[in-house]
Coordinates of C-alpha atoms in Angstrom, one line a residue:
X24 CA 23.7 11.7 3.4
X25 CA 20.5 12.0 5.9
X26 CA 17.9 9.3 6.7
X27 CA 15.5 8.5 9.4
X28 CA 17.4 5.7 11.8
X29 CA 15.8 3.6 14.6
X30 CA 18.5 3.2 17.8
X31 CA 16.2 1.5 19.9
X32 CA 12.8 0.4 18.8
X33 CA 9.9 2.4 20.9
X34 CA 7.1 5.2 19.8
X35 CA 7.3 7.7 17.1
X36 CA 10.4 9.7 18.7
X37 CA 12.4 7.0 18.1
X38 CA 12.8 8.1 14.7
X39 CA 16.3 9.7 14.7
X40 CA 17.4 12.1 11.6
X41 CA 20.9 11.5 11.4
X42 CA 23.9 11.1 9.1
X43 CA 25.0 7.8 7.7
X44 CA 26.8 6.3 4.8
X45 CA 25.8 7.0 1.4
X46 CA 24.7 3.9 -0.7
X47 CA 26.9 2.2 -3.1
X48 CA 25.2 0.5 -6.5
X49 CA 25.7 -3.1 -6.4
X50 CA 24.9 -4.7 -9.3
X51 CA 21.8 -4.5 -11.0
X52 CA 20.8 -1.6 -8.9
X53 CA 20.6 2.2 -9.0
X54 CA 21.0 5.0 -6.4
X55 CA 17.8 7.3 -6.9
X56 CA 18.4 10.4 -5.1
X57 CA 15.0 10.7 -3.3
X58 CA 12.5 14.0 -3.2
X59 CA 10.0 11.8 -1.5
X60 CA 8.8 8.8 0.5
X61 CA 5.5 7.6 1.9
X62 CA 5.1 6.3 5.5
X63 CA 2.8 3.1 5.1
X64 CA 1.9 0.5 8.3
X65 CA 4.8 -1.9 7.9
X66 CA 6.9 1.4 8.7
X67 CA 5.0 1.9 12.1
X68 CA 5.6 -2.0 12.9
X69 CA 9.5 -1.6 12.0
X70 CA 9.9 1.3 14.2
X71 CA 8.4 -0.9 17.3
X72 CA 10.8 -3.3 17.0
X73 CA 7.9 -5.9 15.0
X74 CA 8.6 -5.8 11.8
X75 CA 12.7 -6.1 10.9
X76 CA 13.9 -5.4 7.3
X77 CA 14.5 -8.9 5.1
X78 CA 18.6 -9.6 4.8
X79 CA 20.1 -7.3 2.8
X80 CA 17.8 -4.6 2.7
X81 CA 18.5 -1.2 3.9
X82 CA 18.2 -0.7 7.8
X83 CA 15.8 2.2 7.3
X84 CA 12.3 2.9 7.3
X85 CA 10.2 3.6 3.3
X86 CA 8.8 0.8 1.2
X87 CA 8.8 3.5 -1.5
X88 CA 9.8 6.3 -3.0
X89 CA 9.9 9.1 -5.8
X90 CA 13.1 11.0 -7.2
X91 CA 16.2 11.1 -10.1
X92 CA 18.2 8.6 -10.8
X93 CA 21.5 9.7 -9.1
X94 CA 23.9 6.5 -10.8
X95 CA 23.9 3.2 -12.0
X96 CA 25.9 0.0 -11.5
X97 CA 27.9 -0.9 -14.6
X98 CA 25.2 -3.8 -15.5
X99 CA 22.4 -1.7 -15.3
X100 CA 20.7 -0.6 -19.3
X101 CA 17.5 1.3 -19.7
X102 CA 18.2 3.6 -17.2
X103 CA 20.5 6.7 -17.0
X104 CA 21.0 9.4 -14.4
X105 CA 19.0 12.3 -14.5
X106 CA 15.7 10.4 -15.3
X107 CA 12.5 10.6 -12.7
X108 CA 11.7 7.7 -11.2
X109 CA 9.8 6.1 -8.2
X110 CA 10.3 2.7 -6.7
X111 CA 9.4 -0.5 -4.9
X112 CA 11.5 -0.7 -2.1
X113 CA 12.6 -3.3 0.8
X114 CA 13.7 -0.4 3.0
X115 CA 15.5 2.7 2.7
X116 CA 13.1 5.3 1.6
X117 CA 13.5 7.7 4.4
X118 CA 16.6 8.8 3.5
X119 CA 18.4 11.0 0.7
X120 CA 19.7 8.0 -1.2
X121 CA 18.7 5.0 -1.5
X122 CA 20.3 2.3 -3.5
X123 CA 17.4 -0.1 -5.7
X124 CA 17.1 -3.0 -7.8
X125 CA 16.6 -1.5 -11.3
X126 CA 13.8 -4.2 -12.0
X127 CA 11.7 -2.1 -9.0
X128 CA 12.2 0.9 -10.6
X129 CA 9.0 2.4 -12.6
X130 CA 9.0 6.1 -14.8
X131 CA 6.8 8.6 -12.9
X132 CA 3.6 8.2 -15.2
X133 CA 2.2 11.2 -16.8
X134 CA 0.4 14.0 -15.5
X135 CA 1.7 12.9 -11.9
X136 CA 3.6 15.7 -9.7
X137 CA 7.0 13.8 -9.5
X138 CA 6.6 14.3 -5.3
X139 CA 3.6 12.6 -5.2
X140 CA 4.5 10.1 -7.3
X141 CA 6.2 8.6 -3.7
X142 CA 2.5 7.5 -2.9
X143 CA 2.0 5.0 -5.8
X144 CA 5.0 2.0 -5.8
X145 CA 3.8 0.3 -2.2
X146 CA -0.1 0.5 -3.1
X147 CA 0.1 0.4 -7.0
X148 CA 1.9 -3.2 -6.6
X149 CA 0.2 -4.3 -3.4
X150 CA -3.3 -4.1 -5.1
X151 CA -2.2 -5.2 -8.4
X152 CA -0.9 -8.5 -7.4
X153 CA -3.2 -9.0 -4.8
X154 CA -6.8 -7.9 -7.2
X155 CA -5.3 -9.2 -10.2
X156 CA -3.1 -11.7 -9.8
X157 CA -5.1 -13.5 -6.4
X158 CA -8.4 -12.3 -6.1
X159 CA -8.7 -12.5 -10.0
X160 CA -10.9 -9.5 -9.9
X161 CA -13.1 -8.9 -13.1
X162 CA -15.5 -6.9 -14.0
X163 CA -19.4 -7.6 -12.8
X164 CA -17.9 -8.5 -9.6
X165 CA -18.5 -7.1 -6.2
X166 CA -15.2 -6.0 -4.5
X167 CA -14.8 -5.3 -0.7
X168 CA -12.1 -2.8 0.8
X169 CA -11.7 -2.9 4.3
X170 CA -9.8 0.5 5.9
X171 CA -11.3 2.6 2.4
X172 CA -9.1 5.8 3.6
X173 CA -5.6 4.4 4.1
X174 CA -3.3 4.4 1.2
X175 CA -4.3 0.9 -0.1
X176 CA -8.2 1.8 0.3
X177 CA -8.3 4.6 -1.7
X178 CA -5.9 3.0 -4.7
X179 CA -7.7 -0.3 -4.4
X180 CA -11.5 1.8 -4.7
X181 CA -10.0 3.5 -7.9
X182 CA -8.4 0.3 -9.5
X183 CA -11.6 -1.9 -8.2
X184 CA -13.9 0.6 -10.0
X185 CA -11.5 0.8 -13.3
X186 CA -12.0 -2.9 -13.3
X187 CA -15.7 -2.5 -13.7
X188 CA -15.9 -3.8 -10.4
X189 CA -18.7 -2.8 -7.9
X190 CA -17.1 -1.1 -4.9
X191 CA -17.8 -1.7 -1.5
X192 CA -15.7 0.1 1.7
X193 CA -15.4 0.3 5.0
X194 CA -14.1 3.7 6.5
X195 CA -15.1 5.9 9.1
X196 CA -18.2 8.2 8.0
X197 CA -16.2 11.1 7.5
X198 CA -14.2 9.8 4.9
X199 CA -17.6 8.8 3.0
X200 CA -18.1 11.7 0.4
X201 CA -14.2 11.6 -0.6
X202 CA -14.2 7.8 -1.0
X203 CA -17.7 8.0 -2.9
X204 CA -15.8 10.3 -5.3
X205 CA -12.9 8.1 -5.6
X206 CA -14.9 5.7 -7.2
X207 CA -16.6 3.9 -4.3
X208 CA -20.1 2.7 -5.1
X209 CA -21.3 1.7 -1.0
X210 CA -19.9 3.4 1.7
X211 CA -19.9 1.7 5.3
X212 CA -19.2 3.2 9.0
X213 CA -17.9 0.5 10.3
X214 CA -18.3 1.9 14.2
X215 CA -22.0 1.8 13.3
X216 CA -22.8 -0.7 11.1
X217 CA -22.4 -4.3 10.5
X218 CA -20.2 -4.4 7.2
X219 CA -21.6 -8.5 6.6
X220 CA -25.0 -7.0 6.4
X221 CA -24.3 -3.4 4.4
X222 CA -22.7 -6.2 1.9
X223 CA -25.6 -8.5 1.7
X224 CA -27.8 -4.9 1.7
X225 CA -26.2 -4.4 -1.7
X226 CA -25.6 -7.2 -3.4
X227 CA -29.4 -9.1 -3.0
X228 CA -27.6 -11.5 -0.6
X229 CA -25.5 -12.7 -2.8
X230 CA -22.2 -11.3 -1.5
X231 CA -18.8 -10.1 -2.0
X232 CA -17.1 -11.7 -5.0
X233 CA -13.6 -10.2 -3.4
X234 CA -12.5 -9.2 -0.3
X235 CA -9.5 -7.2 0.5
X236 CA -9.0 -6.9 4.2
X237 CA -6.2 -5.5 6.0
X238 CA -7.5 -6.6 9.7
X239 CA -7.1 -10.4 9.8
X240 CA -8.1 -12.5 12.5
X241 CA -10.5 -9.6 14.0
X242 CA -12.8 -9.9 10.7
X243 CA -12.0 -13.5 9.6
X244 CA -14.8 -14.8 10.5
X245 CA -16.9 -12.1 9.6
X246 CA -15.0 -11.7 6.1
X247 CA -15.6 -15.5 5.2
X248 CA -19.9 -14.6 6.0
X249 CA -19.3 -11.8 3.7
X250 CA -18.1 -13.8 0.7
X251 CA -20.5 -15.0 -2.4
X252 CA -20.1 -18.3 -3.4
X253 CA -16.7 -18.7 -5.2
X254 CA -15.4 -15.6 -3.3
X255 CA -12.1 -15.0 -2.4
X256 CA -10.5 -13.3 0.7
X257 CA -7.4 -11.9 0.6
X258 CA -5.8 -11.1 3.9
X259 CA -2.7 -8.2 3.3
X260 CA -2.6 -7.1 6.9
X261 CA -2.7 -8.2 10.6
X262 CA -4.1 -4.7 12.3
X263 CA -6.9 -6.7 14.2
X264 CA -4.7 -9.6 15.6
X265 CA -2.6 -12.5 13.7
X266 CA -5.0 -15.9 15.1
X267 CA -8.3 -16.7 14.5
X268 CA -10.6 -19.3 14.2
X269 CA -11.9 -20.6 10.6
X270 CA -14.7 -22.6 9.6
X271 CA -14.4 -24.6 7.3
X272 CA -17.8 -25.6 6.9
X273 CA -18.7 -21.8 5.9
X274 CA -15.8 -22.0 3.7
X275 CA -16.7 -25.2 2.2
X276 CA -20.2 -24.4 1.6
X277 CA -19.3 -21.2 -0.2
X278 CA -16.3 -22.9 -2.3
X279 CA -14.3 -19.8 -1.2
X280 CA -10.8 -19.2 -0.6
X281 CA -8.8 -17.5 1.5
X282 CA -5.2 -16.2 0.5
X283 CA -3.1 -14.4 2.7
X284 CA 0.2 -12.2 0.7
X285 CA 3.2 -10.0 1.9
X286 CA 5.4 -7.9 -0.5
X287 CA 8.1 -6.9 1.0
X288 CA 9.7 -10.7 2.1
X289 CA 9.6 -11.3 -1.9
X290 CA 12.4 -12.4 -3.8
X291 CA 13.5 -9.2 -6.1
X292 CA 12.4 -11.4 -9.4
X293 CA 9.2 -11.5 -8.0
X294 CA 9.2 -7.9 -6.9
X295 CA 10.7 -7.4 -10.7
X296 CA 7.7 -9.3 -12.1
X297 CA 5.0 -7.3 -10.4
X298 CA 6.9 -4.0 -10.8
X299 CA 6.4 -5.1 -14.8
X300 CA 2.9 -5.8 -14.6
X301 CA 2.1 -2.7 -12.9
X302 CA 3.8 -0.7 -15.8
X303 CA 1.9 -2.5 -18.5
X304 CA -1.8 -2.8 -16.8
X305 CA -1.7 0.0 -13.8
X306 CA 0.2 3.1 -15.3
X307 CA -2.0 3.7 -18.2
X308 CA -4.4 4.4 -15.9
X309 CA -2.4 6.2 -14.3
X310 CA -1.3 8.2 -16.9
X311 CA -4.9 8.6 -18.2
X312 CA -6.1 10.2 -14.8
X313 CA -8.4 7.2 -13.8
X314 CA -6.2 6.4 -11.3
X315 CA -4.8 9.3 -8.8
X316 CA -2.1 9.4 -6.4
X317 CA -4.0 10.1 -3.1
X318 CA -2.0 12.6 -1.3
X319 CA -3.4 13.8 2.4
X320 CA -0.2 16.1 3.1
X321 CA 3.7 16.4 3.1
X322 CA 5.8 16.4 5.8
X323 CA 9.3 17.1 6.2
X324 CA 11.2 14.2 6.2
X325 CA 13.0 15.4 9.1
X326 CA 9.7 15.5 11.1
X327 CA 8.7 12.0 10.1
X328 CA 7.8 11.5 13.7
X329 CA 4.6 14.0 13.4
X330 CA 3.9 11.7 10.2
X331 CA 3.8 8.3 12.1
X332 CA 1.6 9.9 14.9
X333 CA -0.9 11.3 12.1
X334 CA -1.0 7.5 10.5
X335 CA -1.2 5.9 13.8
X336 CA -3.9 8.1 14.4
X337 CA -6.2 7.1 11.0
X338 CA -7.3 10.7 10.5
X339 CA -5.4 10.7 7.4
X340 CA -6.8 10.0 4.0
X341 CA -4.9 8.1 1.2
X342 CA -1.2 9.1 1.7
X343 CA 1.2 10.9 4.3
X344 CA 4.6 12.0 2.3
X345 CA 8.0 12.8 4.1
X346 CA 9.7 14.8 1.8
X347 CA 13.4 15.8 1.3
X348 CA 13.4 19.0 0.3

């Protein structure tokens, strides 16, 4: 088979479409023969060299993916080849095959193009654990998403506002009207405007009940300001720096909390355990058309270079697809 390899770490033309081994089922797990895969930050950080894939995972790039079950390991019931699937992945994506732990595997819901399906695993299971299961989201509440047009921001806008949630998002201002549709109740540009002060614009001062910020230490402080009493900030991503300084006093005075996740480094049970809650509480949504996958374009998997620039970039909305065929 094909997949997208990484000989030396370095800038997008690292990436290297090449042939390697095909994947053998161990047990528990299935080979899905992959149509697509989605490019997502913790790819960009892998190809630098920052960001190496947890032991045992595959050596290449893609969190995620959509296609057919190609075989099973002996142990594995429930699934059968043939079937379309996406899944959660700890690597391997960009590539034809990729060998997966049937407990990460999910049914392409309903109504969803089984290509674009590729853009729901990473982000579907990402703001499921981190809305529901940390931030305790309900609805009444006042939710902040920081980066509003990435492939978290536009999931976490639709599930946030299927919650019952009030919206709030940060995005540049030409994402505005799309994000606004998605669900979105405030809109801000944050090149122009002070997001602490759009929040306490819409709230009466009270604040954001939830905050969902991929920047960390660059908007700690600020985040923390932007909290109601009882709020609670959960930190996914590091894009603005990894140290900061915290006070506690703000903190205390609030009686907030801060939480700060990662997926991928997960044990598969726990992987297994979020993969199940998203099928029970996420993919009726889904299915129903609340929820949409957020596509911006496909790219040829080939090409995934051109991909990585156009994330790197931001210009993007939702997300970028490398596809096989």
């Amino acid at each position: 088979m094909r997949a997208i390899t990484v000989p030396e770490p370095g800038g997008p033309d690292a990436l290297t479409w090449a042939e390697v081994p095909d994947p053998v089922p161990g047990p528990g797990e299935v080979i899905v023969d992959v149509r697509a895969s989605a490019v997502n930050r913790a790819d960009l950080l892998q190809r630098q060299g920052h960001y190496p894939p947890p032991p045992g995972a595959s050596p290449y790039p893609g969190l995620e993916c959509a296609g057919v079950v190609g075989a099973t390991a002996a142990d594995v019931t429930g699934w059968r080849p043939g079937q379309e699937v996406c899944a959660l992945l700890s690597g391997g994506g960009y590539a034809e095959r990729v060998a997966v732990p049937a407990g990460q595997l999910l049914p392409v819901p309903a109504g969803v193009d089984p290509v674009d399906a590729a853009a729901l695993p990473e982000v579907a299971c990402t703001v499921w654990s981190n809305l529901v299961q940390v931030g305790r989201l309900a609805a009444g509440e006042t939710l902040l998403v920081h980066g509003g047009g990435s492939g978290i921001g536009t999931f976490a806008i639709q599930f946030g506002a299927a919650l019952g949630a009030t919206v709030v998002t940060t995005a540049r201002a030409a994402k505005h009207d799309r994000l606004r549709q998605l669900g979105a109740a405030h809109t801000v540009d944050y090149r122009e405007q002070d997001f602490v002060e759009e929040v306490r614009r819409v709230t009466d001062g009270r604040g954001a009940d939830v905050v969902l910020d991929i920047m960390g230490a660059a908007y700690l402080g600020r985040n923390v300001s932007a909290l109601a009493t009882g709020g609670r900030l959960v930190v996914i991503g590091m894009q603005g720096g990894r140290k900061a300084e915290l006070d506690l006093g703000a903190l205390l005075a609030k009686r907030a909390s801060v939480a700060a996740t990662a997926l991928r480094s997960r044990p598969p049970a726990e992987k297994a355990a979020i993969v199940r809650g998203v099928r029970e509480q996420v993919w009726p949504l889904v299915s129903a058309g609340v929820i949409r996958p957020v596509v911006d374009r496909r790219v040829p998997m080939a090409d995934a270079a051109r991909a990585h620039r156009l994330v790197e970039s931001s210009d993007h909305l939702g997300k970028v697809l490398l596809v096989t065929g």
